Short mmCIF file of C-alpha atoms in Angstrom, two decimals:
data_model
loop_
_atom_site.label_atom_id
_atom_site.label_comp_id
_atom_site.label_asym_id
_atom_site.label_seq_id
_atom_site.Cartn_x
_atom_site.Cartn_y
_atom_site.Cartn_z
CA UNK A 1 13.39 -18.45 -60.89
CA UNK A 2 15.04 -21.90 -61.46
CA UNK A 3 15.10 -25.06 -60.43
CA UNK A 4 18.13 -25.38 -57.07
CA UNK A 5 20.58 -27.37 -57.14
CA UNK A 6 21.50 -30.34 -53.97
CA UNK A 7 25.35 -29.22 -52.60
CA UNK A 8 27.65 -31.20 -51.64
CA UNK A 9 28.03 -31.56 -47.02
CA UNK A 10 30.31 -29.89 -46.02
CA UNK A 11 29.97 -30.26 -42.58
CA UNK A 12 31.70 -27.58 -40.14
CA UNK A 13 34.97 -29.52 -40.07
CA UNK A 14 35.25 -29.97 -43.71
CA UNK A 15 34.10 -26.10 -44.66
CA UNK A 16 36.11 -24.91 -41.67
CA UNK A 17 38.93 -26.60 -43.57
CA UNK A 18 38.75 -23.96 -46.50
CA UNK A 19 38.33 -22.04 -44.80
CA UNK A 20 41.63 -22.15 -43.33
CA UNK A 21 42.72 -23.63 -45.32
CA UNK A 22 43.66 -20.95 -47.85
CA UNK A 23 47.39 -19.91 -49.30
CA UNK A 24 49.68 -17.58 -46.60
CA UNK A 25 50.82 -15.55 -49.06
CA UNK A 26 46.38 -13.55 -49.38
CA UNK A 27 47.04 -12.78 -45.33
CA UNK A 28 49.76 -10.81 -47.10
CA UNK A 29 48.58 -8.95 -49.89
CA UNK A 30 46.54 -5.90 -49.49
CA UNK A 31 44.45 -7.31 -46.49
CA UNK A 32 44.05 -9.98 -44.40
CA UNK A 33 42.33 -12.14 -46.81
CA UNK A 34 44.46 -9.64 -49.63
CA UNK A 35 41.55 -7.55 -50.81
CA UNK A 36 42.32 -4.09 -52.39
CA UNK A 37 40.66 -2.32 -49.87
CA UNK A 38 41.93 1.42 -52.51
CA UNK A 39 38.67 0.44 -55.33
CA UNK A 40 39.75 3.27 -57.69
CA UNK A 41 35.30 3.96 -58.23
CA UNK A 42 36.12 4.68 -61.75
CA UNK A 43 36.30 0.36 -61.90
CA UNK A 44 33.46 0.24 -61.41
CA UNK A 45 31.45 0.18 -63.96
CA UNK A 46 27.69 -0.71 -65.42
CA UNK A 47 25.82 -0.22 -62.52
CA UNK A 48 22.97 -0.61 -61.06
CA UNK A 49 20.70 -0.48 -58.54
CA UNK A 50 20.02 -2.98 -56.58
CA UNK A 51 18.53 -3.04 -53.22
CA UNK A 52 17.65 -0.51 -51.02
CA UNK A 53 17.78 0.25 -47.61
CA UNK A 54 17.30 2.95 -44.45
CA UNK A 55 21.63 3.55 -44.74
CA UNK A 56 22.73 2.34 -47.09
CA UNK A 57 22.20 1.33 -50.81
CA UNK A 58 22.96 -1.46 -52.83
CA UNK A 59 23.96 -1.95 -56.35
CA UNK A 60 24.63 -4.40 -58.54
CA UNK A 61 27.89 -3.31 -60.95
CA UNK A 62 31.00 -4.84 -63.25
CA UNK A 63 34.16 -5.25 -61.47
CA UNK A 64 37.44 -4.27 -63.84
CA UNK A 65 40.60 -3.55 -63.32
CA UNK A 66 42.76 -6.56 -62.30
CA UNK A 67 43.99 -9.95 -62.85
CA UNK A 68 40.89 -11.99 -62.58
CA UNK A 69 39.40 -9.87 -65.28
CA UNK A 70 35.70 -8.07 -65.26
CA UNK A 71 33.33 -9.33 -62.77
CA UNK A 72 29.50 -9.16 -61.66
CA UNK A 73 29.27 -7.23 -57.90
CA UNK A 74 26.57 -6.19 -55.34
CA UNK A 75 28.27 -1.93 -53.92
CA UNK A 76 27.09 -1.56 -50.62
CA UNK A 77 27.40 2.80 -50.66
CA UNK A 78 25.71 5.62 -47.94
CA UNK A 79 23.21 7.14 -48.40
CA UNK A 80 22.68 11.08 -49.42
CA UNK A 81 24.44 12.43 -46.78
CA UNK A 82 21.27 14.17 -45.76
CA UNK A 83 19.56 11.11 -45.46
CA UNK A 84 22.37 9.43 -43.62
CA UNK A 85 23.15 9.10 -39.33
CA UNK A 86 26.53 8.22 -38.46
CA UNK A 87 25.36 4.23 -36.78
CA UNK A 88 25.06 3.77 -40.45
CA UNK A 89 28.58 5.04 -41.79
CA UNK A 90 29.56 3.22 -38.48
CA UNK A 91 27.17 -0.27 -39.72
CA UNK A 92 29.65 0.32 -43.25
CA UNK A 93 32.66 0.77 -41.43
CA UNK A 94 31.94 -2.25 -38.60
CA UNK A 95 30.55 -4.85 -41.56
CA UNK A 96 33.26 -4.13 -43.87
CA UNK A 97 36.43 -4.39 -40.93
CA UNK A 98 34.30 -8.12 -39.79
CA UNK A 99 34.13 -9.11 -43.29
CA UNK A 100 38.16 -8.11 -44.05
CA UNK A 101 38.40 -11.32 -41.59
CA UNK A 102 35.99 -13.54 -42.54
CA UNK A 103 36.78 -16.62 -45.65
CA UNK A 104 33.50 -19.47 -45.57
CA UNK A 105 31.82 -20.89 -48.21
CA UNK A 106 28.57 -19.56 -46.81
CA UNK A 107 29.31 -16.26 -46.28
CA UNK A 108 29.30 -14.24 -48.56
CA UNK A 109 32.48 -13.06 -50.13
CA UNK A 110 35.18 -9.25 -49.52
CA UNK A 111 36.16 -8.43 -53.06
CA UNK A 112 37.34 -4.90 -51.88
CA UNK A 113 36.38 -1.64 -50.98
CA UNK A 114 37.05 2.84 -51.38
CA UNK A 115 35.92 5.92 -51.57
CA UNK A 116 32.62 7.27 -53.52
CA UNK A 117 33.95 10.54 -55.03
CA UNK A 118 32.82 12.48 -52.60
CA UNK A 119 34.56 11.18 -50.06
CA UNK A 120 32.03 8.61 -49.34
CA UNK A 121 32.71 4.79 -48.31
CA UNK A 122 31.24 1.80 -50.54
CA UNK A 123 32.51 -2.19 -50.06
CA UNK A 124 32.14 -4.33 -52.72
CA UNK A 125 31.69 -7.89 -52.35
CA UNK A 126 30.49 -10.69 -55.65
CA UNK A 127 27.35 -9.92 -56.55
CA UNK A 128 24.65 -13.23 -54.81
CA UNK A 129 23.01 -13.11 -58.35
CA UNK A 130 20.55 -16.37 -57.34
CA UNK A 131 18.46 -13.89 -55.45
CA UNK A 132 17.60 -14.57 -51.59
CA UNK A 133 16.26 -16.92 -49.42
CA UNK A 134 13.18 -14.75 -49.21
CA UNK A 135 12.34 -14.21 -52.05
CA UNK A 136 12.94 -17.66 -53.47
CA UNK A 137 10.17 -19.87 -51.38
CA UNK A 138 8.38 -16.35 -51.21
CA UNK A 139 7.10 -16.66 -47.91
CA UNK A 140 6.94 -12.89 -47.03
CA UNK A 141 5.25 -11.97 -50.89
CA UNK A 142 2.11 -13.87 -51.63
CA UNK A 143 -1.21 -12.67 -52.68
CA UNK A 144 -3.69 -13.09 -50.25
CA UNK A 145 -5.01 -16.48 -50.91
CA UNK A 146 -2.03 -17.56 -52.77
CA UNK A 147 -0.21 -19.41 -49.69
CA UNK A 148 -1.13 -22.64 -50.16
CA UNK A 149 -0.12 -23.19 -54.28
CA UNK A 150 3.10 -20.96 -53.78
CA UNK A 151 4.49 -23.67 -51.58
CA UNK A 152 3.37 -26.26 -54.00
CA UNK A 153 5.27 -25.00 -56.13
CA UNK A 154 8.70 -24.29 -54.43
CA UNK A 155 8.38 -27.99 -52.92
CA UNK A 156 8.60 -28.60 -55.90
CA UNK A 157 12.23 -27.64 -56.06
CA UNK A 158 13.50 -27.49 -52.68
CA UNK A 159 12.19 -30.81 -50.86
CA UNK A 160 12.58 -30.67 -46.99
CA UNK A 161 16.65 -32.30 -47.58
CA UNK A 162 16.92 -29.70 -49.70
CA UNK A 163 16.28 -27.22 -47.90
CA UNK A 164 18.45 -29.28 -44.67
CA UNK A 165 21.57 -29.76 -47.06
CA UNK A 166 21.26 -25.51 -47.77
CA UNK A 167 20.34 -25.36 -43.62
CA UNK A 168 23.45 -27.80 -43.08
CA UNK A 169 25.55 -24.89 -44.87
CA UNK A 170 24.28 -22.04 -42.83
CA UNK A 171 24.96 -23.80 -39.77
CA UNK A 172 28.07 -24.53 -40.29
CA UNK A 173 28.62 -20.56 -41.83
CA UNK A 174 27.87 -19.47 -37.94
CA UNK A 175 30.07 -22.28 -36.23
CA UNK A 176 32.87 -20.62 -38.08
CA UNK A 177 31.09 -17.04 -36.87
CA UNK A 178 31.63 -18.50 -33.48
CA UNK A 179 34.10 -20.26 -33.05
CA UNK A 180 37.39 -20.46 -36.06
CA UNK A 181 36.32 -16.85 -38.00
CA UNK A 182 38.80 -14.28 -36.19
CA UNK A 183 41.96 -15.22 -35.07
CA UNK A 184 43.73 -14.92 -39.00
CA UNK A 185 44.11 -10.84 -38.67
CA UNK A 186 46.31 -8.94 -35.94
CA UNK A 187 44.65 -6.06 -35.63
CA UNK A 188 41.94 -8.62 -33.53
CA UNK A 189 42.47 -10.25 -30.66
CA UNK A 190 42.65 -13.79 -30.34
CA UNK A 191 39.43 -16.04 -29.71
CA UNK A 192 37.62 -13.02 -30.43
CA UNK A 193 34.02 -14.38 -31.50
CA UNK A 194 31.45 -12.73 -34.83
CA UNK A 195 28.29 -12.85 -33.84
CA UNK A 196 25.98 -11.28 -37.03
CA UNK A 197 23.21 -10.28 -35.70
CA UNK A 198 20.03 -9.91 -38.19
CA UNK A 199 20.10 -13.23 -39.52
CA UNK A 200 16.42 -14.03 -41.59
CA UNK A 201 16.12 -14.68 -45.13
CA UNK A 202 16.38 -11.71 -46.93
CA UNK A 203 20.57 -12.13 -45.12
CA UNK A 204 20.59 -15.30 -46.94
CA UNK A 205 21.39 -15.37 -50.70
CA UNK A 206 22.05 -18.13 -53.27
CA UNK A 207 24.35 -17.60 -55.00
CA UNK A 208 24.23 -17.84 -59.29
CA UNK A 209 23.53 -22.04 -59.98
CA UNK A 210 21.85 -21.84 -56.71
CA UNK A 211 23.64 -24.88 -55.12
CA UNK A 212 24.98 -22.16 -52.66
CA UNK A 213 23.37 -20.10 -49.79
CA UNK A 214 25.00 -17.40 -48.07
CA UNK A 215 24.94 -15.23 -44.69
CA UNK A 216 25.30 -11.80 -45.80
CA UNK A 217 24.94 -8.16 -44.47
CA UNK A 218 26.97 -7.30 -41.76
CA UNK A 219 26.24 -4.84 -41.02
CA UNK A 220 24.61 -5.53 -37.52
CA UNK A 221 27.46 -8.24 -37.20
CA UNK A 222 29.39 -7.72 -33.33
CA UNK A 223 32.85 -8.83 -32.56
CA UNK A 224 33.09 -9.84 -28.96
CA UNK A 225 36.36 -10.56 -27.60
CA UNK A 226 36.80 -13.04 -23.74
CA UNK A 227 37.64 -10.19 -22.13
CA UNK A 228 34.38 -8.44 -22.99
CA UNK A 229 32.12 -10.98 -20.61
CA UNK A 230 30.70 -10.47 -18.35
CA UNK A 231 30.89 -13.99 -16.63
CA UNK A 232 29.08 -17.10 -17.15
CA UNK A 233 30.21 -16.17 -21.61
CA UNK A 234 27.15 -13.17 -21.48
CA UNK A 235 28.58 -10.15 -23.01
CA UNK A 236 25.77 -6.52 -22.65
CA UNK A 237 25.09 -5.46 -26.21
CA UNK A 238 22.79 -3.23 -27.91
CA UNK A 239 19.16 -5.13 -27.40
CA UNK A 240 16.17 -5.27 -29.42
CA UNK A 241 18.56 -5.44 -32.43
CA UNK A 242 17.68 -7.57 -35.93
CA UNK A 243 14.72 -8.24 -36.76
CA UNK A 244 12.26 -8.61 -34.93
CA UNK A 245 10.55 -11.68 -36.13
CA UNK A 246 13.68 -13.64 -35.80
CA UNK A 247 14.82 -11.59 -32.55
CA UNK A 248 15.54 -13.95 -29.53
CA UNK A 249 13.35 -12.85 -26.77
CA UNK A 250 16.64 -11.90 -24.34
CA UNK A 251 17.93 -9.50 -27.10
CA UNK A 252 14.88 -8.03 -26.82
CA UNK A 253 14.11 -7.52 -23.70
CA UNK A 254 18.00 -6.26 -23.84
CA UNK A 255 19.61 -8.36 -21.36
CA UNK A 256 22.78 -9.55 -20.97
CA UNK A 257 23.52 -12.07 -23.98
CA UNK A 258 26.00 -14.20 -26.11
CA UNK A 259 26.52 -15.86 -29.83
CA UNK A 260 22.96 -17.88 -28.55
CA UNK A 261 21.22 -15.19 -29.83
CA UNK A 262 22.51 -16.55 -33.10
CA UNK A 263 21.07 -19.61 -32.55
CA UNK A 264 17.46 -19.00 -32.41
CA UNK A 265 17.30 -16.43 -34.98
CA UNK A 266 18.43 -18.95 -37.28
CA UNK A 267 15.77 -22.06 -35.69
CA UNK A 268 13.32 -19.17 -36.39
CA UNK A 269 14.44 -19.41 -40.15
CA UNK A 270 15.15 -23.00 -41.02
CA UNK A 271 11.76 -23.64 -39.24
CA UNK A 272 10.15 -21.11 -42.36
CA UNK A 273 12.88 -23.14 -44.56
CA UNK A 274 11.28 -26.28 -43.77
CA UNK A 275 7.70 -25.30 -42.97
CA UNK A 276 6.98 -22.72 -46.34
CA UNK A 277 5.36 -20.62 -43.68
CA UNK A 278 6.03 -17.14 -42.43
CA UNK A 279 6.61 -17.61 -38.21
CA UNK A 280 3.88 -15.73 -36.28
CA UNK A 281 3.23 -14.38 -39.86
CA UNK A 282 -0.33 -12.94 -37.82
CA UNK A 283 1.40 -11.11 -35.61
CA UNK A 284 1.93 -7.66 -35.02
CA UNK A 285 4.61 -6.23 -32.97
CA UNK A 286 2.02 -6.26 -29.59
CA UNK A 287 1.24 -9.98 -30.41
CA UNK A 288 5.69 -10.65 -31.18
CA UNK A 289 5.95 -8.93 -27.83
CA UNK A 290 3.10 -10.92 -25.51
CA UNK A 291 3.44 -13.90 -26.75
CA UNK A 292 6.33 -15.00 -28.75
CA UNK A 293 9.03 -12.27 -26.61
CA UNK A 294 7.63 -13.04 -23.15
CA UNK A 295 4.97 -15.86 -23.40
CA UNK A 296 7.79 -18.27 -24.88
CA UNK A 297 5.15 -19.07 -27.98
CA UNK A 298 7.13 -21.10 -30.42
CA UNK A 299 6.05 -22.27 -34.34
CA UNK A 300 4.14 -25.06 -34.49
CA UNK A 301 6.08 -28.70 -35.21
CA UNK A 302 5.22 -30.60 -37.57
CA UNK A 303 4.25 -34.27 -35.95
CA UNK A 304 5.82 -36.11 -39.54
CA UNK A 305 9.24 -34.19 -39.46
CA UNK A 306 11.74 -36.57 -37.99
CA UNK A 307 12.27 -36.58 -34.17
CA UNK A 308 15.51 -35.29 -33.72
CA UNK A 309 15.51 -32.90 -36.03
CA UNK A 310 11.43 -30.75 -34.00
CA UNK A 311 13.97 -31.92 -30.83
CA UNK A 312 16.85 -29.67 -32.25
CA UNK A 313 14.69 -27.39 -33.43
CA UNK A 314 13.66 -27.01 -29.42
CA UNK A 315 16.57 -26.62 -28.04
CA UNK A 316 17.55 -23.99 -30.90
CA UNK A 317 14.76 -21.78 -29.38
CA UNK A 318 15.00 -22.18 -25.60
CA UNK A 319 14.32 -19.39 -23.87
CA UNK A 320 17.05 -20.59 -21.33
CA UNK A 321 19.96 -19.79 -23.50
CA UNK A 322 22.81 -22.89 -21.33
CA UNK A 323 19.48 -25.30 -23.78
CA UNK A 324 21.16 -24.41 -26.68
CA UNK A 325 23.46 -25.39 -28.45
CA UNK A 326 26.49 -24.99 -29.90
CA UNK A 327 25.93 -24.12 -34.31
CA UNK A 328 28.81 -26.18 -35.42
CA UNK A 329 26.47 -29.22 -32.92
CA UNK A 330 23.72 -27.69 -34.70
CA UNK A 331 25.36 -28.59 -37.90
CA UNK A 332 26.05 -32.32 -37.24
CA UNK A 333 22.23 -33.00 -36.13
CA UNK A 334 21.42 -31.51 -39.29
CA UNK A 335 23.61 -34.18 -41.33
CA UNK A 336 22.69 -37.13 -38.82
CA UNK A 337 18.74 -35.82 -39.67
CA UNK A 338 19.59 -36.02 -43.48
CA UNK A 339 21.26 -39.34 -42.68
CA UNK A 340 18.01 -40.81 -42.14
CA UNK A 341 15.76 -42.78 -44.81
CA UNK A 342 12.28 -41.03 -45.83
CA UNK A 343 11.25 -37.24 -46.98
CA UNK A 344 8.00 -37.37 -48.18
CA UNK A 345 6.95 -36.45 -44.03
CA UNK A 346 6.99 -31.84 -45.26
CA UNK A 347 4.52 -33.25 -47.96
CA UNK A 348 2.80 -34.65 -46.06
CA UNK A 349 2.54 -31.56 -43.80
CA UNK A 350 1.03 -29.52 -45.85
CA UNK A 351 -1.92 -30.88 -46.51
CA UNK A 352 -2.35 -30.87 -42.03
CA UNK A 353 -0.80 -27.10 -42.01
CA UNK A 354 -3.38 -25.70 -45.52
CA UNK A 355 -5.88 -26.68 -42.46
CA UNK A 356 -4.23 -25.64 -39.59
CA UNK A 357 -3.32 -22.09 -40.83
CA UNK A 358 -6.70 -21.27 -41.92
CA UNK A 359 -7.85 -22.73 -38.22
CA UNK A 360 -5.32 -19.38 -37.42
CA UNK A 361 -6.81 -17.14 -39.75
CA UNK A 362 -9.92 -17.99 -38.00
CA UNK A 363 -9.17 -17.41 -34.20
CA UNK A 364 -7.18 -14.34 -35.86
CA UNK A 365 -9.78 -12.94 -36.61
CA UNK A 366 -12.03 -13.40 -33.89
CA UNK A 367 -10.34 -12.54 -31.59
CA UNK A 368 -9.22 -8.67 -33.73
CA UNK A 369 -13.65 -8.42 -32.99
CA UNK A 370 -13.59 -9.69 -29.20
CA UNK A 371 -10.73 -6.53 -29.00
CA UNK A 372 -13.37 -4.13 -30.72
#
C-alpha cells in the first residue's frame, strides 16, 4: 500500500494553535466552521461504495460546485428505512452536530451535509484515501500462519518511531476533544468535553500521502457538559458502547465513566500499533469479560520497550480511572519517548513475540481441550 513517511511533530499546544487559529469569518459563514449544511445531493457525482456499517453506508464521490473546485469526499448515508432504526438516525445527527465544532489536524474534517432525494440525512467529510490503520498494519486480517511475515513486511515502512509519531498526533486530537474542542459554537455550553467512545484501528485512517493519521466516525461520540457530572468528574452514560476489545472496563460494566475511557482505548490501540499484534487475539467474548474486564488482564509488555513508554501504557489502561493520565500528558510523554536514543527495541521484540504467540496458541488450545 506504499510507504508511510514521517510527519512533523505537532504537540497539543502546537496542534491546538493550528486548530484554533482559523479565520473567525469561517465560523460565521454557514456553520461553526463555514461548512455548507444544505449541499444538493446532485452536486456529488461519481459515487462509489466505500464501507458498509450496521445502520449506515459510506461512499466516496466527487463534490463540485464550490469555489475550491471538485474534490474527492466521503459520504455517509442511512441505509434503507426498513433496515435502520431511530438510533441509527440519531447517531448520524449526533456525528454531524459534533463534527461542526471540530477543527484539528488529526480529526477528519467535515465538508458539509444535506438531504438525499428520499429525505434522509447525509454527511460529507474529507476522504481519507490512505485507508484505515487496521488495513495498514494488517493485524485483523491475516491468513493463519502468516503473522510473522506480515509483521516483518509492515515494519519496513512503519517502524516504532513512526508508530509513536502517528500515535502522538492522535493523542493531540483526543486532548483537543477532551479539553479544547468546544467552546467555539454558541449553541453548546462552554467547557463541554467530547468523548469519542469508539477508538479502534478501524476508526483511524491515513491521508493519501500517509503523513497524517486521523480520527473519524463520531457516531457514538458524546458531548459532556459540566452540569451533567454526578460528581468526581464522573458521568452516567450508556454502557457497553464501542468495540469490546478496546472498551474500558467501566464502560463494559455500565459504571459511571468519563473521558479517561478514551485514554484506555487509545492505550490498547497504541500497543497494537507498536507490537503489530491484535490485542487479546485468542479471546472470545467470554474470555474478554472474565480475564480483561473483570480480571484485569492486559497485553504483554516487551522488556525491550523504553521504560517511559511501558509505564505510560500501564497508567493509561489502569482499571482505576484516577490513575489514567490526561491525553495532553499522554501526548507529551510520547514525544519525550521519541526524543530518546535507540530505535531497535521493537525489532528485537518481534523475534521474542513470535515465540510468545506460539505459546499463547498452545495455551489456548490446551484450555479448549480441558473445557470439553
